[in-house]
């Protein structure tokens, strides 16, 4: 269910504070985030951490699945691993931008040297920025806050 886009799950007995957080996160207050990373553990960790912060999160594990989910959902932000199968991060981003030109993508890579050319081309093609793994969560939350503020103002400006 989580892979298909469910926002979360609860264990019994129900923790009503957590239930209300999930309900609040699905009412449109938090941005919709697509996490595309072939590391399933990282994806699930990101889902939990971002959901706890009020974001609505969908996790996919390959580029083709990311494109498919983006066709059916109006994601605001995409956290995109640059080394995805079968489409790499740039190919995935460009495919999604054809029908979601307003999505803001943050590239993520654990292979900065190996992927440097691809990352540079992605940034030239409007990817917002690139974070290295392991992801500094404070930096990620700062970026997400900036993106959200910029989206509300109607003007997305990449970090310097």
N, CA and C atoms as an extended XYZ file, in Angstrom:
480
Properties=species:S:1:pos:R:3:atomname:S:1:resname:S:1:resid:I:1 pbc="F F F"
N         0.827       -1.198        0.000 N   UNK     1
C         0.000        0.000        0.000 CA  UNK     1
C         0.871        1.261        0.000 C   UNK     1
N         1.959        1.242        0.781 N   UNK     2
C         2.844        2.402        0.816 CA  UNK     2
C         3.494        2.640       -0.543 C   UNK     2
N         3.904        1.571       -1.220 N   UNK     3
C         4.508        1.717       -2.539 CA  UNK     3
C         3.513        2.277       -3.543 C   UNK     3
N         2.239        2.014       -3.362 N   UNK     4
C         1.216        2.491       -4.285 CA  UNK     4
C         0.720        3.890       -3.955 C   UNK     4
N         1.276        4.513       -2.884 N   UNK     5
C         0.934        5.898       -2.611 CA  UNK     5
C         0.162        6.146       -1.331 C   UNK     5
N        -0.058        5.094       -0.505 N   UNK     6
C        -0.710        5.319        0.790 CA  UNK     6
C         0.162        6.288        1.592 C   UNK     6
N        -0.450        7.168        2.364 N   UNK     7
C         0.292        8.182        3.090 CA  UNK     7
C         0.999        7.644        4.314 C   UNK     7
N         0.567        6.555        4.858 N   UNK     8
C         1.192        6.001        6.050 CA  UNK     8
C         0.381        4.844        6.579 C   UNK     8
N         0.788        4.375        7.712 N   UNK     9
C         0.056        3.294        8.357 CA  UNK     9
C         0.174        3.468        9.866 C   UNK     9
N        -0.750        2.882       10.577 N   UNK    10
C        -0.742        2.921       12.034 CA  UNK    10
C        -0.847        1.504       12.574 C   UNK    10
N        -0.196        1.288       13.699 N   UNK    11
C        -0.306        0.001       14.378 CA  UNK    11
C        -1.347        0.130       15.483 C   UNK    11
N        -2.020       -0.975       15.766 N   UNK    12
C        -2.982       -0.994       16.866 CA  UNK    12
C        -2.240       -1.259       18.156 C   UNK    12
N        -2.623       -0.715       19.285 N   UNK    13
C        -3.723        0.241       19.428 CA  UNK    13
C        -3.362        1.576       18.774 C   UNK    13
N        -4.372        2.234       18.243 N   UNK    14
C        -4.183        3.467       17.484 CA  UNK    14
C        -3.624        4.574       18.372 C   UNK    14
N        -2.579        5.213       17.895 N   UNK    15
C        -2.027        6.419       18.507 CA  UNK    15
C        -2.758        7.584       17.837 C   UNK    15
N        -3.710        8.183       18.542 N   UNK    16
C        -4.562        9.195       17.924 CA  UNK    16
C        -3.800       10.466       17.558 C   UNK    16
N        -2.738       10.800       18.288 N   UNK    17
C        -1.927       11.959       17.887 CA  UNK    17
C        -1.314       11.719       16.509 C   UNK    17
N        -0.806       10.515       16.311 N   UNK    18
C        -0.222       10.190       15.012 CA  UNK    18
C        -1.300       10.134       13.931 C   UNK    18
N        -2.467        9.600       14.256 N   UNK    19
C        -3.579        9.562       13.309 CA  UNK    19
C        -3.939       10.973       12.854 C   UNK    19
N        -4.028       11.904       13.799 N   UNK    20
C        -4.375       13.281       13.445 CA  UNK    20
C        -3.280       13.933       12.602 C   UNK    20
N        -2.010       13.602       12.868 N   UNK    21
C        -0.907       14.115       12.040 CA  UNK    21
C        -1.058       13.632       10.597 C   UNK    21
N        -1.386       12.357       10.433 N   UNK    22
C        -1.552       11.807        9.091 CA  UNK    22
C        -2.725       12.468        8.387 C   UNK    22
N        -3.835       12.619        9.098 N   UNK    23
C        -5.005       13.266        8.504 CA  UNK    23
C        -4.656       14.693        8.103 C   UNK    23
N        -3.966       15.407        8.976 N   UNK    24
C        -3.582       16.787        8.671 CA  UNK    24
C        -2.652       16.835        7.462 C   UNK    24
N        -1.734       15.868        7.353 N   UNK    25
C        -0.785       15.892        6.242 CA  UNK    25
C        -1.449       15.575        4.910 C   UNK    25
N        -2.619       14.945        4.925 N   UNK    26
C        -3.303       14.611        3.677 CA  UNK    26
C        -4.312       15.668        3.255 C   UNK    26
N        -4.479       16.708        4.048 N   UNK    27
C        -5.478       17.723        3.726 CA  UNK    27
C        -4.932       18.854        2.883 C   UNK    27
N        -3.705       18.711        2.394 N   UNK    28
C        -3.166       19.710        1.500 CA  UNK    28
C        -2.278       20.737        2.166 C   UNK    28
N        -2.034       20.622        3.459 N   UNK    29
C        -1.192       21.614        4.111 CA  UNK    29
C         0.274       21.417        3.781 C   UNK    29
N         0.747       20.187        3.715 N   UNK    30
C         2.144       19.929        3.391 CA  UNK    30
C         2.303       19.639        1.910 C   UNK    30
N         3.470       19.967        1.376 N   UNK    31
C         3.737       19.719       -0.038 CA  UNK    31
C         3.734       18.221       -0.319 C   UNK    31
N         3.395       17.867       -1.553 N   UNK    32
C         3.491       16.467       -1.993 CA  UNK    32
C         4.897       16.242       -2.521 C   UNK    32
N         5.566       15.246       -1.941 N   UNK    33
C         6.957       14.963       -2.279 CA  UNK    33
C         7.059       13.564       -2.862 C   UNK    33
N         7.731       13.469       -3.994 N   UNK    34
C         8.050       12.180       -4.602 CA  UNK    34
C         9.514       11.891       -4.301 C   UNK    34
N         9.771       10.784       -3.607 N   UNK    35
C        11.132       10.342       -3.331 CA  UNK    35
C        11.423        9.193       -4.285 C   UNK    35
N        12.408        9.385       -5.166 N   UNK    36
C        12.782        8.355       -6.132 CA  UNK    36
C        14.217        7.928       -5.834 C   UNK    36
N        14.352        6.758       -5.216 N   UNK    37
C        15.679        6.250       -4.842 CA  UNK    37
C        15.641        4.741       -4.858 C   UNK    37
N        16.660        4.114       -5.438 N   UNK    38
C        16.671        2.652       -5.513 CA  UNK    38
C        17.026        1.990       -4.185 C   UNK    38
N        17.432        2.761       -3.197 N   UNK    39
C        17.696        2.238       -1.857 CA  UNK    39
C        16.376        2.255       -1.079 C   UNK    39
N        15.741        1.097       -0.969 N   UNK    40
C        14.424        1.032       -0.339 CA  UNK    40
C        14.443        1.502        1.113 C   UNK    40
N        15.516        1.187        1.844 N   UNK    41
C        15.604        1.624        3.245 CA  UNK    41
C        15.663        3.145        3.348 C   UNK    41
N        16.458        3.766        2.490 N   UNK    42
C        16.528        5.220        2.488 CA  UNK    42
C        15.167        5.816        2.144 C   UNK    42
N        14.508        5.243        1.157 N   UNK    43
C        13.189        5.729        0.776 CA  UNK    43
C        12.192        5.677        1.922 C   UNK    43
N        12.175        4.574        2.627 N   UNK    44
C        11.235        4.443        3.747 CA  UNK    44
C        11.605        5.373        4.899 C   UNK    44
N        12.907        5.552        5.147 N   UNK    45
C        13.333        6.509        6.178 CA  UNK    45
C        12.911        7.923        5.802 C   UNK    45
N        13.094        8.277        4.521 N   UNK    46
C        12.687        9.606        4.072 CA  UNK    46
C        11.177        9.777        4.213 C   UNK    46
N        10.426        8.714        3.870 N   UNK    47
C         8.970        8.795        4.001 CA  UNK    47
C         8.582        9.116        5.447 C   UNK    47
N         9.159        8.405        6.379 N   UNK    48
C         8.798        8.597        7.784 CA  UNK    48
C         9.198        9.985        8.277 C   UNK    48
N        10.420       10.384        7.980 N   UNK    49
C        10.922       11.675        8.461 CA  UNK    49
C        10.126       12.832        7.848 C   UNK    49
N         9.897       12.766        6.545 N   UNK    50
C         9.156       13.842        5.886 CA  UNK    50
C         7.687       13.851        6.287 C   UNK    50
N         7.101       12.675        6.438 N   UNK    51
C         5.698       12.600        6.878 CA  UNK    51
C         5.536       13.198        8.267 C   UNK    51
N         6.489       12.926        9.142 N   UNK    52
C         6.440       13.494       10.492 CA  UNK    52
C         6.504       15.014       10.466 C   UNK    52
N         7.083       15.577        9.407 N   UNK    53
C         7.173       17.030        9.259 CA  UNK    53
C         5.984       17.614        8.494 C   UNK    53
N         5.000       16.779        8.169 N   UNK    54
C         3.787       17.278        7.532 CA  UNK    54
C         3.748       17.167        6.019 C   UNK    54
N         4.785       16.601        5.418 N   UNK    55
C         4.774       16.421        3.972 CA  UNK    55
C         3.982       15.171        3.603 C   UNK    55
N         3.370       15.197        2.447 N   UNK    56
C         2.706       14.018        1.888 CA  UNK    56
C         3.719       13.370        0.962 C   UNK    56
N         4.046       12.108        1.208 N   UNK    57
C         5.207       11.487        0.571 CA  UNK    57
C         4.825       10.207       -0.155 C   UNK    57
N         5.386       10.050       -1.342 N   UNK    58
C         5.287        8.807       -2.104 CA  UNK    58
C         6.719        8.394       -2.433 C   UNK    58
N         7.038        7.120       -2.235 N   UNK    59
C         8.383        6.607       -2.495 CA  UNK    59
C         8.321        5.604       -3.638 C   UNK    59
N         9.250        5.756       -4.583 N   UNK    60
C         9.409        4.798       -5.671 CA  UNK    60
C        10.874        4.401       -5.746 C   UNK    60
N        11.136        3.253       -6.380 N   UNK    61
C        12.496        2.721       -6.379 CA  UNK    61
C        13.163        2.670       -7.744 C   UNK    61
N        12.513        3.207       -8.775 N   UNK    62
C        13.187        3.298      -10.070 CA  UNK    62
C        12.599        4.442      -10.883 C   UNK    62
N        13.333        4.818      -11.933 N   UNK    63
C        12.944        5.967      -12.744 CA  UNK    63
C        11.623        5.797      -13.459 C   UNK    63
N        11.384        4.610      -13.997 N   UNK    64
C        10.121        4.373      -14.717 CA  UNK    64
C         8.923        4.513      -13.791 C   UNK    64
N         9.060        3.983      -12.586 N   UNK    65
C         7.982        4.083      -11.599 CA  UNK    65
C         7.766        5.537      -11.185 C   UNK    65
N         8.843        6.313      -11.105 N   UNK    66
C         8.724        7.736      -10.770 CA  UNK    66
C         7.910        8.469      -11.833 C   UNK    66
N         8.202        8.183      -13.097 N   UNK    67
C         7.462        8.826      -14.192 CA  UNK    67
C         5.988        8.432      -14.117 C   UNK    67
N         5.725        7.156      -13.892 N   UNK    68
C         4.344        6.672      -13.804 CA  UNK    68
C         3.588        7.347      -12.666 C   UNK    68
N         4.203        7.446      -11.496 N   UNK    69
C         3.534        8.093      -10.346 CA  UNK    69
C         3.308        9.577      -10.606 C   UNK    69
N         4.290       10.226      -11.234 N   UNK    70
C         4.170       11.657      -11.501 CA  UNK    70
C         3.083       11.949      -12.533 C   UNK    70
N         2.806       10.990      -13.404 N   UNK    71
C         1.717       11.176      -14.367 CA  UNK    71
C         0.361       11.200      -13.662 C   UNK    71
N         0.253       10.470      -12.556 N   UNK    72
C        -1.029       10.336      -11.858 CA  UNK    72
C        -1.182       11.242      -10.645 C   UNK    72
N        -0.108       11.899      -10.217 N   UNK    73
C        -0.144       12.713       -9.001 CA  UNK    73
C         0.513       14.061       -9.239 C   UNK    73
N        -0.002       15.076       -8.579 N   UNK    74
C         0.509       16.433       -8.719 CA  UNK    74
C         1.552       16.700       -7.627 C   UNK    74
N         2.755       16.153       -7.802 N   UNK    75
C         3.821       16.353       -6.830 CA  UNK    75
C         4.360       17.767       -6.939 C   UNK    75
N         4.739       18.330       -5.785 N   UNK    76
C         5.333       19.659       -5.738 CA  UNK    76
C         6.854       19.585       -5.828 C   UNK    76
N         7.404       18.579       -5.140 N   UNK    77
C         8.855       18.447       -4.998 CA  UNK    77
C         9.243       16.998       -5.262 C   UNK    77
N        10.394       16.819       -5.885 N   UNK    78
C        10.902       15.475       -6.124 CA  UNK    78
C        12.322       15.401       -5.578 C   UNK    78
N        12.577       14.394       -4.735 N   UNK    79
C        13.924       14.086       -4.271 CA  UNK    79
C        14.384       12.920       -5.115 C   UNK    79
N        15.407       13.142       -5.923 N   UNK    80
C        15.725       12.258       -7.025 CA  UNK    80
C        17.153       11.742       -6.969 C   UNK    80
N        17.295       10.442       -6.734 N   UNK    81
C        18.606        9.802       -6.795 CA  UNK    81
C        19.086        9.861       -8.235 C   UNK    81
N        20.319       10.236       -8.453 N   UNK    82
C        20.835       10.358       -9.812 CA  UNK    82
C        21.197        9.004      -10.416 C   UNK    82
N        21.355        7.992       -9.586 N   UNK    83
C        21.759        6.674      -10.088 CA  UNK    83
C        20.585        5.714       -9.917 C   UNK    83
N        19.594        5.864      -10.771 N   UNK    84
C        18.389        5.040      -10.735 CA  UNK    84
C        18.384        4.071      -11.914 C   UNK    84
N        17.798        2.907      -11.723 N   UNK    85
C        17.538        2.046      -12.885 CA  UNK    85
C        16.113        2.297      -13.381 C   UNK    85
N        15.658        1.962      -14.500 N   UNK    86
C        16.441        1.840      -15.718 CA  UNK    86
C        16.769        3.213      -16.298 C   UNK    86
N        16.022        4.233      -15.888 N   UNK    87
C        16.307        5.614      -16.295 CA  UNK    87
C        17.183        6.240      -15.221 C   UNK    87
N        18.241        6.963      -15.619 N   UNK    88
C        19.021        7.646      -14.592 CA  UNK    88
C        18.232        8.860      -14.097 C   UNK    88
N        18.773        9.552      -13.113 N   UNK    89
C        18.055       10.676      -12.524 CA  UNK    89
C        17.726       11.783      -13.504 C   UNK    89
N        18.658       12.097      -14.396 N   UNK    90
C        18.400       13.151      -15.378 CA  UNK    90
C        17.322       12.733      -16.363 C   UNK    90
N        17.382       11.508      -16.858 N   UNK    91
C        16.356       11.016      -17.788 CA  UNK    91
C        14.985       11.010      -17.116 C   UNK    91
N        14.944       10.614      -15.867 N   UNK    92
C        13.684       10.598      -15.112 CA  UNK    92
C        13.142       12.016      -14.968 C   UNK    92
N        13.999       12.935      -14.574 N   UNK    93
C        13.596       14.326      -14.393 CA  UNK    93
C        13.059       14.927      -15.693 C   UNK    93
N        13.781       14.727      -16.784 N   UNK    94
C        13.348       15.296      -18.059 CA  UNK    94
C        12.022       14.701      -18.530 C   UNK    94
N        11.825       13.404      -18.305 N   UNK    95
C        10.557       12.766      -18.677 CA  UNK    95
C         9.403       13.364      -17.874 C   UNK    95
N         9.613       13.590      -16.594 N   UNK    96
C         8.556       14.140      -15.732 CA  UNK    96
C         8.306       15.609      -16.067 C   UNK    96
N         9.347       16.358      -16.355 N   UNK    97
C         9.187       17.779      -16.680 CA  UNK    97
C         8.334       18.005      -17.923 C   UNK    97
N         8.236       17.003      -18.799 N   UNK    98
C         7.407       17.172      -20.007 CA  UNK    98
C         5.945       17.415      -19.646 C   UNK    98
N         5.466       16.786      -18.568 N   UNK    99
C         4.059       16.964      -18.200 CA  UNK    99
C         3.883       17.605      -16.824 C   UNK    99
N         4.956       17.801      -16.059 N   UNK   100
C         4.923       18.496      -14.768 CA  UNK   100
C         6.033       19.545      -14.752 C   UNK   100
N         5.909       20.583      -15.590 N   UNK   101
C         6.990       21.557      -15.701 CA  UNK   101
C         7.249       22.358      -14.425 C   UNK   101
N         6.305       22.365      -13.500 N   UNK   102
C         6.485       23.149      -12.283 CA  UNK   102
C         7.050       22.349      -11.112 C   UNK   102
N         7.345       21.062      -11.292 N   UNK   103
C         7.898       20.272      -10.195 CA  UNK   103
C         9.314       20.764       -9.886 C   UNK   103
N         9.638       20.834       -8.614 N   UNK   104
C        10.974       21.248       -8.182 CA  UNK   104
C        11.731       19.986       -7.778 C   UNK   104
N        12.867       19.756       -8.436 N   UNK   105
C        13.648       18.540       -8.178 CA  UNK   105
C        14.929       18.873       -7.434 C   UNK   105
N        15.196       18.060       -6.423 N   UNK   106
C        16.466       18.107       -5.701 CA  UNK   106
C        17.154       16.779       -5.978 C   UNK   106
N        18.307       16.843       -6.642 N   UNK   107
C        19.062       15.629       -6.943 CA  UNK   107
C        19.785       15.163       -5.678 C   UNK   107
N        19.952       13.850       -5.582 N   UNK   108
C        20.666       13.248       -4.457 CA  UNK   108
C        21.605       12.198       -5.036 C   UNK   108
N        22.830       12.178       -4.545 N   UNK   109
C        23.752       11.145       -5.016 CA  UNK   109
C        24.754       10.769       -3.933 C   UNK   109
N        25.108        9.517       -3.942 N   UNK   110
C        26.179        9.014       -3.084 CA  UNK   110
C        27.459        8.852       -3.874 C   UNK   110
N        27.423        9.238       -5.149 N   UNK   111
C        28.553        9.062       -6.059 CA  UNK   111
C        28.872       10.391       -6.737 C   UNK   111
N        29.210       11.402       -5.975 N   UNK   112
C        29.370       12.760       -6.499 CA  UNK   112
C        30.412       12.819       -7.616 C   UNK   112
N        31.556       12.174       -7.433 N   UNK   113
C        32.593       12.203       -8.470 CA  UNK   113
C        32.124       11.494       -9.728 C   UNK   113
N        31.645       10.273       -9.561 N   UNK   114
C        31.200        9.465      -10.702 CA  UNK   114
C        30.040       10.113      -11.447 C   UNK   114
N        29.162       10.763      -10.724 N   UNK   115
C        27.951       11.335      -11.312 CA  UNK   115
C        28.074       12.837      -11.579 C   UNK   115
N        29.257       13.400      -11.447 N   UNK   116
C        29.406       14.859      -11.522 CA  UNK   116
C        28.916       15.437      -12.859 C   UNK   116
N        29.219       14.770      -13.971 N   UNK   117
C        28.751       15.262      -15.264 CA  UNK   117
C        27.242       15.246      -15.371 C   UNK   117
N        26.640       14.162      -14.908 N   UNK   118
C        25.185       14.025      -14.933 CA  UNK   118
C        24.532       15.061      -14.011 C   UNK   118
N        25.118       15.255      -12.827 N   UNK   119
C        24.590       16.243      -11.883 CA  UNK   119
C        24.671       17.636      -12.496 C   UNK   119
N        25.785       17.959      -13.117 N   UNK   120
C        25.943       19.281      -13.738 CA  UNK   120
C        24.905       19.504      -14.834 C   UNK   120
N        24.698       18.495      -15.675 N   UNK   121
C        23.688       18.629      -16.737 CA  UNK   121
C        22.293       18.778      -16.130 C   UNK   121
N        22.019       18.047      -15.044 N   UNK   122
C        20.713       18.150      -14.388 CA  UNK   122
C        20.494       19.566      -13.857 C   UNK   122
N        21.508       20.131      -13.240 N   UNK   123
C        21.387       21.492      -12.711 CA  UNK   123
C        21.209       22.491      -13.858 C   UNK   123
N        21.903       22.264      -14.968 N   UNK   124
C        21.710       23.116      -16.143 CA  UNK   124
C        20.293       23.002      -16.694 C   UNK   124
N        19.650       21.855      -16.491 N   UNK   125
C        18.277       21.621      -16.971 CA  UNK   125
C        17.232       21.990      -15.919 C   UNK   125
N        17.604       22.783      -14.920 N   UNK   126
C        16.673       23.338      -13.926 CA  UNK   126
C        16.500       22.516      -12.662 C   UNK   126
N        17.281       21.450      -12.441 N   UNK   127
C        17.236       20.799      -11.133 CA  UNK   127
C        17.684       21.839      -10.114 C   UNK   127
N        16.987       21.917       -8.995 N   UNK   128
C        17.175       22.973       -8.002 CA  UNK   128
C        18.583       22.968       -7.418 C   UNK   128
N        19.035       21.808       -6.958 N   UNK   129
C        20.375       21.650       -6.391 CA  UNK   129
C        20.638       20.162       -6.222 C   UNK   129
N        21.807       19.824       -5.712 N   UNK   130
C        22.156       18.422       -5.475 CA  UNK   130
C        22.689       18.269       -4.055 C   UNK   130
N        22.190       17.252       -3.371 N   UNK   131
C        22.676       16.898       -2.038 CA  UNK   131
C        23.437       15.585       -2.121 C   UNK   131
N        24.458       15.466       -1.289 N   UNK   132
C        25.221       14.229       -1.243 CA  UNK   132
C        24.706       13.325       -0.136 C   UNK   132
N        24.809       12.018       -0.386 N   UNK   133
C        24.486       11.030        0.645 CA  UNK   133
C        25.733       10.832        1.492 C   UNK   133
N        25.600       10.572        2.769 N   UNK   134
C        24.338       10.574        3.494 CA  UNK   134
C        23.764       11.987        3.563 C   UNK   134
N        22.458       12.069        3.404 N   UNK   135
C        21.774       13.356        3.326 CA  UNK   135
C        21.790       14.039        4.687 C   UNK   135
N        22.244       15.276        4.690 N   UNK   136
C        22.200       16.119        5.885 CA  UNK   136
C        20.748       16.591        6.018 C   UNK   136
N        20.031       16.017        6.971 N   UNK   137
C        18.595       16.286        7.079 CA  UNK   137
C        18.300       17.741        7.428 C   UNK   137
N        19.166       18.377        8.216 N   UNK   138
C        18.946       19.797        8.500 CA  UNK   138
C        19.022       20.609        7.212 C   UNK   138
N        19.997       20.305        6.385 N   UNK   139
C        20.132       20.994        5.087 CA  UNK   139
C        18.919       20.714        4.202 C   UNK   139
N        18.459       19.450        4.185 N   UNK   140
C        17.284       19.103        3.388 CA  UNK   140
C        16.061       19.883        3.856 C   UNK   140
N        15.831       19.949        5.167 N   UNK   141
C        14.657       20.675        5.668 CA  UNK   141
C        14.764       22.168        5.354 C   UNK   141
N        15.967       22.727        5.422 N   UNK   142
C        16.156       24.129        5.055 CA  UNK   142
C        15.798       24.340        3.589 C   UNK   142
N        16.280       23.438        2.723 N   UNK   143
C        15.953       23.535        1.291 CA  UNK   143
C        14.455       23.408        1.052 C   UNK   143
N        13.823       22.433        1.706 N   UNK   144
C        12.381       22.243        1.516 CA  UNK   144
C        11.600       23.461        1.984 C   UNK   144
N        12.013       24.053        3.100 N   UNK   145
C        11.361       25.279        3.577 CA  UNK   145
C        11.530       26.409        2.563 C   UNK   145
N        12.743       26.540        1.993 N   UNK   146
C        12.991       27.574        0.982 CA  UNK   146
C        12.120       27.344       -0.249 C   UNK   146
N        12.067       26.113       -0.694 N   UNK   147
C        11.273       25.790       -1.879 CA  UNK   147
C         9.799       26.108       -1.633 C   UNK   147
N         9.299       25.709       -0.479 N   UNK   148
C         7.890       25.983       -0.159 CA  UNK   148
C         7.612       27.489       -0.118 C   UNK   148
N         8.498       28.248        0.497 N   UNK   149
C         8.302       29.703        0.566 CA  UNK   149
C         8.345       30.295       -0.843 C   UNK   149
N         9.258       29.825       -1.667 N   UNK   150
C         9.363       30.327       -3.028 CA  UNK   150
C         8.152       29.922       -3.861 C   UNK   150
N         7.658       28.717       -3.671 N   UNK   151
C         6.462       28.273       -4.407 CA  UNK   151
C         5.270       29.171       -4.058 C   UNK   151
N         5.131       29.494       -2.774 N   UNK   152
C         4.016       30.365       -2.358 CA  UNK   152
C         4.144       31.760       -2.972 C   UNK   152
N         5.391       32.228       -3.122 N   UNK   153
C         5.592       33.566       -3.698 CA  UNK   153
C         5.503       33.550       -5.223 C   UNK   153
N         5.516       32.351       -5.808 N   UNK   154
C         5.406       32.237       -7.253 CA  UNK   154
C         6.715       32.350       -8.006 C   UNK   154
N         7.830       32.390       -7.298 N   UNK   155
C         9.143       32.548       -7.949 CA  UNK   155
C        10.150       31.592       -7.321 C   UNK   155
N        10.548       30.571       -8.090 N   UNK   156
C        11.548       29.617       -7.628 CA  UNK   156
C        12.927       30.134       -8.034 C   UNK   156
N        13.802       30.287       -7.032 N   UNK   157
C        15.175       30.726       -7.266 CA  UNK   157
C        16.105       29.660       -6.706 C   UNK   157
N        16.983       29.150       -7.551 N   UNK   158
C        17.941       28.141       -7.120 CA  UNK   158
C        18.917       28.732       -6.098 C   UNK   158
N        19.393       27.877       -5.179 N   UNK   159
C        20.417       28.373       -4.236 CA  UNK   159
C        21.707       28.713       -4.986 C   UNK   159
N        22.431       29.661       -4.444 N   UNK   160
C        23.699       30.087       -5.071 CA  UNK   160
C        24.782       29.068       -4.790 C   UNK   160
